[in-house]
Coordinates of C-alpha atoms in Angstrom, one line a residue:
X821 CA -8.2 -17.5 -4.7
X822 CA -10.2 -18.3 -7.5
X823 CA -10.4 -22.4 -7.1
X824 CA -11.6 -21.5 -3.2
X825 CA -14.5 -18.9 -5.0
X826 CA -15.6 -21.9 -6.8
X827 CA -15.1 -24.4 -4.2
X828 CA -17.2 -22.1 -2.0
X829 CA -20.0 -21.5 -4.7
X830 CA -20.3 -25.0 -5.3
X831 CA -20.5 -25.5 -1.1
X832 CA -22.8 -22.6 -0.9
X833 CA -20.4 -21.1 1.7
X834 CA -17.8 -18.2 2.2
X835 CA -14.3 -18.5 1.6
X836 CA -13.6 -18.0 5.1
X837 CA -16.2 -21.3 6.3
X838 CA -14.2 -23.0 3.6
X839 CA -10.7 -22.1 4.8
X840 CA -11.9 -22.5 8.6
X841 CA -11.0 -25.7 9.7
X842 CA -7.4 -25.5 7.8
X843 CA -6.6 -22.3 10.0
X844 CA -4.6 -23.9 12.4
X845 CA -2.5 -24.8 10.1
X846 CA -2.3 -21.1 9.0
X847 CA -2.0 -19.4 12.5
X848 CA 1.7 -20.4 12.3
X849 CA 2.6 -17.7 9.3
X850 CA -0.6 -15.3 9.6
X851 CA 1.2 -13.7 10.7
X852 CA 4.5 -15.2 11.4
X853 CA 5.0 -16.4 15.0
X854 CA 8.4 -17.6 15.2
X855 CA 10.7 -16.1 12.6
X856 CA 11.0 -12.6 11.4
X857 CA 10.5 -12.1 7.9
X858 CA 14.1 -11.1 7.2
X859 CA 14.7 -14.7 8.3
X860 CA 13.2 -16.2 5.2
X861 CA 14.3 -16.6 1.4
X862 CA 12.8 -13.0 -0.4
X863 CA 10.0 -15.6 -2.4
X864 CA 9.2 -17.2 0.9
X865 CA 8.7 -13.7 2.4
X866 CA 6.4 -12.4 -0.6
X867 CA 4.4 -16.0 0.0
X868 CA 3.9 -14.9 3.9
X869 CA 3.1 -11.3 2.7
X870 CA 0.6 -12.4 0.2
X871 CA -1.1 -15.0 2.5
X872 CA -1.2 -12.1 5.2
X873 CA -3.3 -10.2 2.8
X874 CA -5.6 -12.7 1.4
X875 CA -6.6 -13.9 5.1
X876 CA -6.9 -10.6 6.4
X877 CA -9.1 -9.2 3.7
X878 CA -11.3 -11.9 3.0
X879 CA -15.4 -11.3 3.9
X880 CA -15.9 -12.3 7.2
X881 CA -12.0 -12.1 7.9
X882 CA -10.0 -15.4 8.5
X883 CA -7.4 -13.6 10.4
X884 CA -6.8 -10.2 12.1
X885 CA -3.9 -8.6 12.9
X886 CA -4.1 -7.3 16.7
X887 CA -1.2 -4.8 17.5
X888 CA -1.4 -5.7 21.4
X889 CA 0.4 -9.0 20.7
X890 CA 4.1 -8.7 19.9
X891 CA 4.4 -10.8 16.9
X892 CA 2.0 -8.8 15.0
X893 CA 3.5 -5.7 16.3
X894 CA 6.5 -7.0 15.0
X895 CA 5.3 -8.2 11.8
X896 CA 3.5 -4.9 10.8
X897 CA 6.8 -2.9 11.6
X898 CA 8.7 -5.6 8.9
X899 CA 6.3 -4.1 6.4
X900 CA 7.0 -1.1 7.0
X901 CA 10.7 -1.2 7.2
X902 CA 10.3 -3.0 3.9
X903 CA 8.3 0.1 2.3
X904 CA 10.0 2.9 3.9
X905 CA 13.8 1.7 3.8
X906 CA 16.1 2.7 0.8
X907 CA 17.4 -0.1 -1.0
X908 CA 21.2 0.0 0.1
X909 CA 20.2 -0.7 3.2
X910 CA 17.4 -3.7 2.7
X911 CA 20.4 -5.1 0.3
X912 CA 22.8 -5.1 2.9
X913 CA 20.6 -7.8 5.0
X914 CA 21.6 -11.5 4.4
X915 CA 18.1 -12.1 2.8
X916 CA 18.4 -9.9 -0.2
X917 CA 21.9 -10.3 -0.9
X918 CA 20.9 -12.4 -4.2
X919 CA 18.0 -10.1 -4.9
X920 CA 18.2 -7.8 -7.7
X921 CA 15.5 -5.9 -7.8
X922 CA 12.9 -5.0 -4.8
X923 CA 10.0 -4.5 -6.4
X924 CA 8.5 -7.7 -5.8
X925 CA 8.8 -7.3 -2.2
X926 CA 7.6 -4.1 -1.4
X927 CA 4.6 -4.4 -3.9
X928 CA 3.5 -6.8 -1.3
X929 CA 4.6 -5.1 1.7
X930 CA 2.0 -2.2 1.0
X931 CA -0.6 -4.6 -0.5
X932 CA 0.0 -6.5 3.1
X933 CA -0.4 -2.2 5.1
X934 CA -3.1 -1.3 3.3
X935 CA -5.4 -4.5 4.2
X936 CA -4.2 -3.5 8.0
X937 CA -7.2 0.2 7.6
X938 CA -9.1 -1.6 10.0
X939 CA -5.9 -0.7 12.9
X940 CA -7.2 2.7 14.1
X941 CA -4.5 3.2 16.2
X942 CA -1.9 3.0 13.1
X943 CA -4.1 4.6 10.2
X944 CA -2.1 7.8 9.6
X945 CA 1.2 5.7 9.8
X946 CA -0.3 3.3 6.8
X947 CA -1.6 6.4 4.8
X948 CA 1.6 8.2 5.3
X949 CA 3.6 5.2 3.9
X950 CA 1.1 4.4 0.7
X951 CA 1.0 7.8 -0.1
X952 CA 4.9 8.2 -0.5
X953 CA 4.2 5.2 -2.6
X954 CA 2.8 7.4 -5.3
X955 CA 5.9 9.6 -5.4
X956 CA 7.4 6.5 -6.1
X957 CA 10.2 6.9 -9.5
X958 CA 9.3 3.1 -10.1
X959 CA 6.0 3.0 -12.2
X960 CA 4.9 -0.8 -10.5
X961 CA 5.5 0.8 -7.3
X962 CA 3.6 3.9 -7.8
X963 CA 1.1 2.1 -9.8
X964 CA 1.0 -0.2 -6.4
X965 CA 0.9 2.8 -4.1
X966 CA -2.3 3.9 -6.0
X967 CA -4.7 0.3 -6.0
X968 CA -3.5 0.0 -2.3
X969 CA -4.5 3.5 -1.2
X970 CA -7.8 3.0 -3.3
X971 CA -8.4 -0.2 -1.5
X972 CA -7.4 1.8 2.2
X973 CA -9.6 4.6 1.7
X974 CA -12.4 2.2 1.0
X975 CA -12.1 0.5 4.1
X976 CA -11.7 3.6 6.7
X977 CA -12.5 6.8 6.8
X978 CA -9.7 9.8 6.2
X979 CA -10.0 13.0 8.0
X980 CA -10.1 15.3 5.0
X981 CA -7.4 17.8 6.6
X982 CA -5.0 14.6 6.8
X983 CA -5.4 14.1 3.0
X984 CA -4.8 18.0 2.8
X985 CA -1.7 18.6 4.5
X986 CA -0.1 15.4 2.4
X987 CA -1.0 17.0 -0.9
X988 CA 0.4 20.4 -0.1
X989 CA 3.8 20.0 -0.4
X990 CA 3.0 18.4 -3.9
X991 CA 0.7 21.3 -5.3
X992 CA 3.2 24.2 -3.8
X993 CA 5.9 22.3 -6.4
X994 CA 3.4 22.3 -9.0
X995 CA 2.6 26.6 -8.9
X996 CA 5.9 26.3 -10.7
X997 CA 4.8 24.6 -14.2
X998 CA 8.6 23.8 -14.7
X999 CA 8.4 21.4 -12.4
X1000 CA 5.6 18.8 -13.5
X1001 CA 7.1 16.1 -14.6
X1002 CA 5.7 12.7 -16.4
X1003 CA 6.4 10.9 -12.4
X1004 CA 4.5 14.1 -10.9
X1005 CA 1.4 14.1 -13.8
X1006 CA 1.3 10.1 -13.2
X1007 CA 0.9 11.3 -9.1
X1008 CA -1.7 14.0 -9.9
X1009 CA -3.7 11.9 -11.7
X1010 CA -3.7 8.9 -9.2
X1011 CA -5.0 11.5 -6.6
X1012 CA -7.5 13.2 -8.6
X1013 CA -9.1 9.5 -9.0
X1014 CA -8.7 8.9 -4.9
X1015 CA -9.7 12.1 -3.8
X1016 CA -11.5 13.9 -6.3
X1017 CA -12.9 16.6 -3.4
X1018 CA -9.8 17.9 -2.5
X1019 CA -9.4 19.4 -6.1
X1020 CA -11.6 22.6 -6.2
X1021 CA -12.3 24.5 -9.0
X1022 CA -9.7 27.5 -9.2
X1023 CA -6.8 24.6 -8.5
X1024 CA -8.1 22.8 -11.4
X1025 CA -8.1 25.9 -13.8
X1026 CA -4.0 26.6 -12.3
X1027 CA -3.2 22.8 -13.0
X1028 CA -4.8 23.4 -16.6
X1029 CA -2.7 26.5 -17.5
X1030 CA 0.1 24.7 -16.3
X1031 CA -0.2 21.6 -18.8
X1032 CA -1.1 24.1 -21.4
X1033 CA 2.2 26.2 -20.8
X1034 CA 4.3 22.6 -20.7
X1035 CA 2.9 21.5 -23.8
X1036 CA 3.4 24.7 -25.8
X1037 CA 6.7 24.8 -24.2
X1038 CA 7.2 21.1 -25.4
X1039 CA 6.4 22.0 -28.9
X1040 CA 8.7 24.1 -29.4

């Protein structure tokens, strides 16, 4: 990313004019039109993910994904499946049977969603699925979850009752100071910074009195 910045400084163009006549070359992975993902080693797949996301985000965009045409359709339900489904079953496919650990992959499979905000059609699916990213045990993955919604709610626009209904379930558990833990205190504060509004006042004051009670509890 950074030698084409320079390359397009130094040409006085955009990354995209400087990519341009290579993207024919590109159109065969971005996204891929003849295998599935699954079909590919896991560091070939994070390659294709990553190279998804740099083309689809860059100003003007090299390449966008268009849901009538059933390759990206296809494509866009791999990342999913590769966010949403539980490891024991992603380790039972042929392609991650030497992978230890899936991280890696599903870092990229939400970086890969969250560039897709421009899909109207698909929006509450993507915020759905990088905002169970912050529930996420796995600090990189929750830590993940958070830059991607950041970068999604940047490019779209969130009804604010969406965002709402999402963040009940979490603050009902939280009435209970018992129950905030260091993975729930990690999501609270990843939301306050995304959507500061939804905090009002008297929730604030309950949330303080809550780490007030765990700490005295703690020192004890």
């Amino acid at each position: 990313m950074h030698s084409l910045q320079v390359l397009a400084k130094i040409q006085n163009r955009t990354v995209t004019q400087v990519m341009e006549p290579h993207k024919e070359i590109l159109e065969k992975y971005i996204p891929p039109k003849k295998h599935l993902l699954q079909h590919q080693p896991a560091n070939a797949q994070i390659g294709i993910m990553d190279g998804n996301t740099f083309c689809t985000t860059l100003e003007p965009r090299l390449f966008t994904i268009d849901m009538t045409i059933t390759e990206h359709k296809v494509f866009f339900h791999e990342l999913m499946s590769l966010c949403e489904a539980e490891d024991t079953i992603l380790f039972k496919l042929p392609c991650y049977k030497s992978v230890t650990s899936m991280v890696s992959l599903r870092q990229s499979a939400l970086r890969a969603l969250a560039a897709c905000h421009y899909i109207d059609t698909h929006r509450d699916k993507i915020f759905s699925v990088l905002f169970k990213a912050l529930e996420k045990s796995v600090p990189e993955l929750q830590e993940t979850g958070y830059e991607c919604m950041k970068k999604f709610i940047a490019g779209c626009h969130l009804d604010e009752q969406v965002v709402s209904m999402a963040m009940r379930p979490l603050l009902e558990k939280l009435e209970d100071h018992r129950n905030l833990t260091l993975n729930s205190a990690k999501r609270l504060s990843y939301l306050t910074q995304l959507f500061p509004t939804s905090f009002q006042e008297k929730l604030c004051d309950q949330l303080i009195q809550h780490i007030e009670k765990l700490v005295e509890t703690t020192a004890q």
